[in-house]
Coordinates of C-alpha atoms in Angstrom, one line a residue:
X13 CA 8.4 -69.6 102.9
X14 CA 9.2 -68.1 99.6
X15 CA 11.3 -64.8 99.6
X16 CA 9.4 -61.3 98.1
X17 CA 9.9 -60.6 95.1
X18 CA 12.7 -57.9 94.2
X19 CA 11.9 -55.1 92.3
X20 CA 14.4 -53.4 90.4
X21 CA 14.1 -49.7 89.5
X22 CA 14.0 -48.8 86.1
X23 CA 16.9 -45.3 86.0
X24 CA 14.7 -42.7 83.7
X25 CA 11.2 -44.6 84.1
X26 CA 7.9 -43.9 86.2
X27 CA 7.5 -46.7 89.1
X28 CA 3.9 -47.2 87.4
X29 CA 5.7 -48.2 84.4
X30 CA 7.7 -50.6 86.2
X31 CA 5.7 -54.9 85.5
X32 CA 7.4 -55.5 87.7
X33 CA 6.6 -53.5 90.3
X34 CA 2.4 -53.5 89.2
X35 CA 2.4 -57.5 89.4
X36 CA 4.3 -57.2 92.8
X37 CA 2.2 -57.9 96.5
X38 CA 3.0 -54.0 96.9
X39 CA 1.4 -53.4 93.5
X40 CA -2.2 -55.3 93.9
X41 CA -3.7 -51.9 94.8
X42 CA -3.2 -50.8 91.6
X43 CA -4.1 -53.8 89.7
X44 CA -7.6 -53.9 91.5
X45 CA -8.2 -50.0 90.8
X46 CA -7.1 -50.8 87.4
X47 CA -9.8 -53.7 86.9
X48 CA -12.6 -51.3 88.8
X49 CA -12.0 -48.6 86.9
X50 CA -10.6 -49.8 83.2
X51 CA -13.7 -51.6 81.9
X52 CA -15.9 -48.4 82.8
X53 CA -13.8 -46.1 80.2
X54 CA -14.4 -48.9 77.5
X55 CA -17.5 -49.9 77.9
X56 CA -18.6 -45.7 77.5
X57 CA -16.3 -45.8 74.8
X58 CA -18.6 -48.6 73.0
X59 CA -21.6 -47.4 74.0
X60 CA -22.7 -49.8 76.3
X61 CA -25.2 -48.9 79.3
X62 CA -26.8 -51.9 79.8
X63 CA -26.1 -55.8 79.8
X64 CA -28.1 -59.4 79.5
X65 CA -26.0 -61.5 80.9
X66 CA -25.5 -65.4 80.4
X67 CA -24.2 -67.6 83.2
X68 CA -23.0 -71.3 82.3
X69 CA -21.0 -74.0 82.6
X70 CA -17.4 -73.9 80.5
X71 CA -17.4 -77.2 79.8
X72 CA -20.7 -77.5 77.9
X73 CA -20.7 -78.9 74.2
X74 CA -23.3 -78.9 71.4
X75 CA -24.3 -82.1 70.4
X76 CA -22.8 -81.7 66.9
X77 CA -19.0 -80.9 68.4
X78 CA -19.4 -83.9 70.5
X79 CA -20.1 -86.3 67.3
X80 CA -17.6 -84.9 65.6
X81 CA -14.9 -85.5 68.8
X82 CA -16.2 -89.0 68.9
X83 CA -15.3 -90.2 65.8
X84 CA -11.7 -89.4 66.1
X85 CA -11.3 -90.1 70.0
X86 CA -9.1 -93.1 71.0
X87 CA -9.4 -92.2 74.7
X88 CA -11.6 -94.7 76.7
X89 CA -11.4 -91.8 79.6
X90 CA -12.4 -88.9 77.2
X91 CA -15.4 -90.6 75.6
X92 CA -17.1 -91.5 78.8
X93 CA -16.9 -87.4 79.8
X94 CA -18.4 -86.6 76.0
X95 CA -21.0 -89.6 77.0
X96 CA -22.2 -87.5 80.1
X97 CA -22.2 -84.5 78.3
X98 CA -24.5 -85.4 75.8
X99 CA -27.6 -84.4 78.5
X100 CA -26.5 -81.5 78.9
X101 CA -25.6 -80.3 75.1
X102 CA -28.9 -78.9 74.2
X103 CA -28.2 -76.1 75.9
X104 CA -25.6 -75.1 74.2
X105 CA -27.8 -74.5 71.3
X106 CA -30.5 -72.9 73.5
X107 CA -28.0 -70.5 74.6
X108 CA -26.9 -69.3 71.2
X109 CA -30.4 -68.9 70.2
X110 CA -31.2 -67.4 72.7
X111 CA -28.3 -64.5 72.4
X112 CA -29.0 -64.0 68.8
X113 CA -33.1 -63.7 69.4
X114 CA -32.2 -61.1 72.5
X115 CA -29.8 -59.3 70.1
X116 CA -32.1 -58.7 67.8
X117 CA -34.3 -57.1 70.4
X118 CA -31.7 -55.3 71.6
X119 CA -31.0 -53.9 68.3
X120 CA -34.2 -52.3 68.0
X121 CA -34.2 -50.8 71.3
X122 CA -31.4 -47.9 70.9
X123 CA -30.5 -48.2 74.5
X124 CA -26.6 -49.5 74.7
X125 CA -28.0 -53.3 75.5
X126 CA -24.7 -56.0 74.7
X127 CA -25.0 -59.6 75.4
X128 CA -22.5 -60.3 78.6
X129 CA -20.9 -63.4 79.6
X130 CA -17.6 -64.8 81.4
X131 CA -15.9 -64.6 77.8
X132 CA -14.9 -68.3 78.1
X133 CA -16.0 -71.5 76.3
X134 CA -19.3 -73.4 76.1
X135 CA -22.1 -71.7 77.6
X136 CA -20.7 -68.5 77.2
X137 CA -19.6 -68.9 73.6
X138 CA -22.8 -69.7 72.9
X139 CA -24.5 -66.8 74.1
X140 CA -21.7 -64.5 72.9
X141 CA -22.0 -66.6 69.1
X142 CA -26.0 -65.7 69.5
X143 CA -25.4 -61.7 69.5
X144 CA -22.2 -62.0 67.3
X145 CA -24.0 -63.6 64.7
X146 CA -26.8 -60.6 64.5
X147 CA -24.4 -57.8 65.2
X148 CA -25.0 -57.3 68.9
X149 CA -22.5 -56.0 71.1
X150 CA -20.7 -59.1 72.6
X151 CA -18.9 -58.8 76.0
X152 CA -16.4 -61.1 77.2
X153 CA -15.3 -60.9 81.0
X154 CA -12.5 -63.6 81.0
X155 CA -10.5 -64.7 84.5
X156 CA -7.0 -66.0 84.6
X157 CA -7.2 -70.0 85.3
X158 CA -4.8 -72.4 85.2
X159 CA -7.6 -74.4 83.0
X160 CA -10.5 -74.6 81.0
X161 CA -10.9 -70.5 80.4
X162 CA -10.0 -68.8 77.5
X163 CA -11.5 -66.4 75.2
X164 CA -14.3 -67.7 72.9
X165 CA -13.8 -66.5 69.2
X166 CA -17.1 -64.2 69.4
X167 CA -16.3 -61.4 71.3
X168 CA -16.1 -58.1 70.2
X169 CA -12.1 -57.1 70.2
X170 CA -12.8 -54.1 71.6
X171 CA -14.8 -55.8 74.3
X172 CA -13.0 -59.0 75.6
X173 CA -11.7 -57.9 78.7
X174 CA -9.3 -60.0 80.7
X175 CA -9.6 -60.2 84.9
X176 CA -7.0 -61.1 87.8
X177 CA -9.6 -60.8 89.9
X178 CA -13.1 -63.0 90.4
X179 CA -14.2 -60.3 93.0
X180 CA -14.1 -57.3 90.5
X181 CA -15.2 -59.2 87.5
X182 CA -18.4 -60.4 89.3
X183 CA -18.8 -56.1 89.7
X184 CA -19.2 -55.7 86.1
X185 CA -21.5 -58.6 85.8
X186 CA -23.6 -56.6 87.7
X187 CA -23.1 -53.5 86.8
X188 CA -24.7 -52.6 84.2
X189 CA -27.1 -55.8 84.0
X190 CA -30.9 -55.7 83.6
X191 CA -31.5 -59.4 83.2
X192 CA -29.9 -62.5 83.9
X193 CA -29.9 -66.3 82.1
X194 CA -28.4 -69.0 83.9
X195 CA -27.6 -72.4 82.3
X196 CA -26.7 -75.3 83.6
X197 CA -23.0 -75.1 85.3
X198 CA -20.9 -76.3 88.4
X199 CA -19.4 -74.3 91.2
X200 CA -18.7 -71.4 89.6
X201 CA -22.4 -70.8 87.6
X202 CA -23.6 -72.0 90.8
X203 CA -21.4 -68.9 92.9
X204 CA -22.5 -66.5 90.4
X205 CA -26.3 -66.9 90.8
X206 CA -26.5 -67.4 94.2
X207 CA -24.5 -63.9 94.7
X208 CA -27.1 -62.2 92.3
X209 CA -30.2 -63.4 94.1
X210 CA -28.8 -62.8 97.2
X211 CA -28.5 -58.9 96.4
X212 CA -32.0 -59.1 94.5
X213 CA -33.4 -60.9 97.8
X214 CA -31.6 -58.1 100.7
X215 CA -32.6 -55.4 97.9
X216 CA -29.1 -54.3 97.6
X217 CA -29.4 -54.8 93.8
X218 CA -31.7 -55.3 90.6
X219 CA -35.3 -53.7 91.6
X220 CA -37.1 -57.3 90.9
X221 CA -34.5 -57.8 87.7
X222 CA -35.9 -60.5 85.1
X223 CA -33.7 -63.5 86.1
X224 CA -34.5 -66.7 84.0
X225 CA -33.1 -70.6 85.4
X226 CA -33.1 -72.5 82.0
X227 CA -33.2 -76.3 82.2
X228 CA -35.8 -77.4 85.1
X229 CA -34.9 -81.1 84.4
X230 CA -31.3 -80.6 85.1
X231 CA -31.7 -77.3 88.7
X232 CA -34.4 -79.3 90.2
X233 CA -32.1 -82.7 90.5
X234 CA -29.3 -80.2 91.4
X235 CA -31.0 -78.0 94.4
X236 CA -34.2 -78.5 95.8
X237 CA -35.6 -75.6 96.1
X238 CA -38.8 -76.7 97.4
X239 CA -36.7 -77.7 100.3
X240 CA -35.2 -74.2 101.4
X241 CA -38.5 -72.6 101.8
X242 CA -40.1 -75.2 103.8
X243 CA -37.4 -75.1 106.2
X244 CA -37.4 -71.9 106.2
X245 CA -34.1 -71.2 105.0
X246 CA -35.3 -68.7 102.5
X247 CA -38.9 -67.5 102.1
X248 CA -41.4 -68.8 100.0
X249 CA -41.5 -65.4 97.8
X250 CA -38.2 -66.0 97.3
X251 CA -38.9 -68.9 94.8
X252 CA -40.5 -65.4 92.7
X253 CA -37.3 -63.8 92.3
X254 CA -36.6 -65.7 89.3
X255 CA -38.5 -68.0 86.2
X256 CA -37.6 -71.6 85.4
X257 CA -37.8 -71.7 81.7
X258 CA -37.3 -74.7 79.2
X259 CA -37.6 -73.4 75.7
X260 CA -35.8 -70.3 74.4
X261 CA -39.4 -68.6 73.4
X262 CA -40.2 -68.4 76.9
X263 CA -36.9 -66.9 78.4
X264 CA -37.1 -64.6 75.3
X265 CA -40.4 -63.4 76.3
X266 CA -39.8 -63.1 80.3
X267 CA -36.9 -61.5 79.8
X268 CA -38.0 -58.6 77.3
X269 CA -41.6 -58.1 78.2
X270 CA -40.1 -57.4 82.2
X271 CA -37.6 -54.9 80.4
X272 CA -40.2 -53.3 78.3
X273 CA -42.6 -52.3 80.8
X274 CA -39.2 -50.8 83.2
X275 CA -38.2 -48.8 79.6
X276 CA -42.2 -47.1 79.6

């Protein structure tokens, strides 16, 4: 059993200033109120009241990217995973279109709306590329991982925001949100929508929130949804809570025309 940490006092110099007490067991208090109550002074700083967020897989690749990898890849092992990535690398260009055509709307509408996502690669840089590229604030919530995570180049500097703590950053996810796009991912896309619908389905959050699931082909081979409500595991209006979409036109207009009539 490893030994606790000791913390040396600083002569002259307030505890809270002390690293190395605030990264400390004794210190995760602090660091938790920190990441609860941080993000809300910035994000009233920069004027944002309301999010779209886009859920996704990391690892996701536009089809372009994985040519240009191919042609200079020696590695047997790493061309077979660009090989199964190529299904899913359409949506990495779905998703930036997608955050630049919401941008645009949100633009127009006067009302604090930023394009939100977990701040890492693929998916996410996508959707933040979409609203970087038409001048819409772009949120990054990033988490400490020992891979794959780090922050995509089209975040806003004054909103990439770094997390400890996959409990607090999934707060601000829904915090402020008023619609949701999920893309194809593993696990952790996977953990992120079921926690949404769940609050949507016991009402705890998101008063029938617009929440589009983009790519049929690929959710309906991953869960079968059909499944869950005939055996009763979830109700059949359940299956209403959110919209299977396929092109970016349609998650575009489910998504804003759901928000325009709750903005009347």
């Amino acid at each position: 059993m490893a030994s606790k940490k000791v913390i040396k006092a600083t002569p002259g110099k307030m505890i809270y200033h002390n690293l190395e007490f605030i990264d400390s067991d004794v210190g995760r208090p602090i660091r938790i109120i920190a990441e609860f109550m941080g993000p809300s002074q910035i994000f009233a700083q920069e004027g944002v009241k309301n999010t779209i967020v886009f859920f996704g897989s990391a690892r996701t690749l536009p089809m372009s990217e994985i040519v240009k990898r191919r042609k200079k890849c020696k590695s047997a092992k790493e061309l077979e995973r660009l090989k199964r990535l190529e299904s899913v690398a359409e949506y990495y260009d779905a998703a930036h279109q997608l955050g630049a055509k919401l941008g645009r709307w949100a633009n127009k509408q006067h009302k604090g709306f930023a394009i939100m996502t977990g701040g890492g690669p693929g998916i996410m840089e996508a959707g933040n590329r979409g609203a970087n590229d038409v001048g819409t604030s772009s949120i990054g919530l990033n988490i400490k991982l020992p891979f794959e995570q780090h922050p995509n180049p089209y975040i806003d500097d004054e909103l990439n925001l770094q997390f400890r703590y996959f409990f607090i950053r999934k707060y601000w996810f829904m915090k402020m949100a008023r619609a949701l796009v999920v893309f194809p991912g593993g696990f952790g896309t996977l953990d992120e929508m079921f926690e949404l619908l769940t609050l949507i389905q016991t009402k705890k959050y998101g008063d029938r929130m617009p929440v589009v699931v983009y790519g049929s082909k690929y959710w309906n081979k991953v869960i079968n949804w059909k499944h869950l409500a005939d055996t009763g595991m979830i109700d059949k209006d359940d299956l209403k809570l959110f919209h299977f979409c396929d092109t970016v036109d349609d998650a575009y207009n489910v998504i804003t025309t759901a928000l325009e009539k709750t903005m009347e």
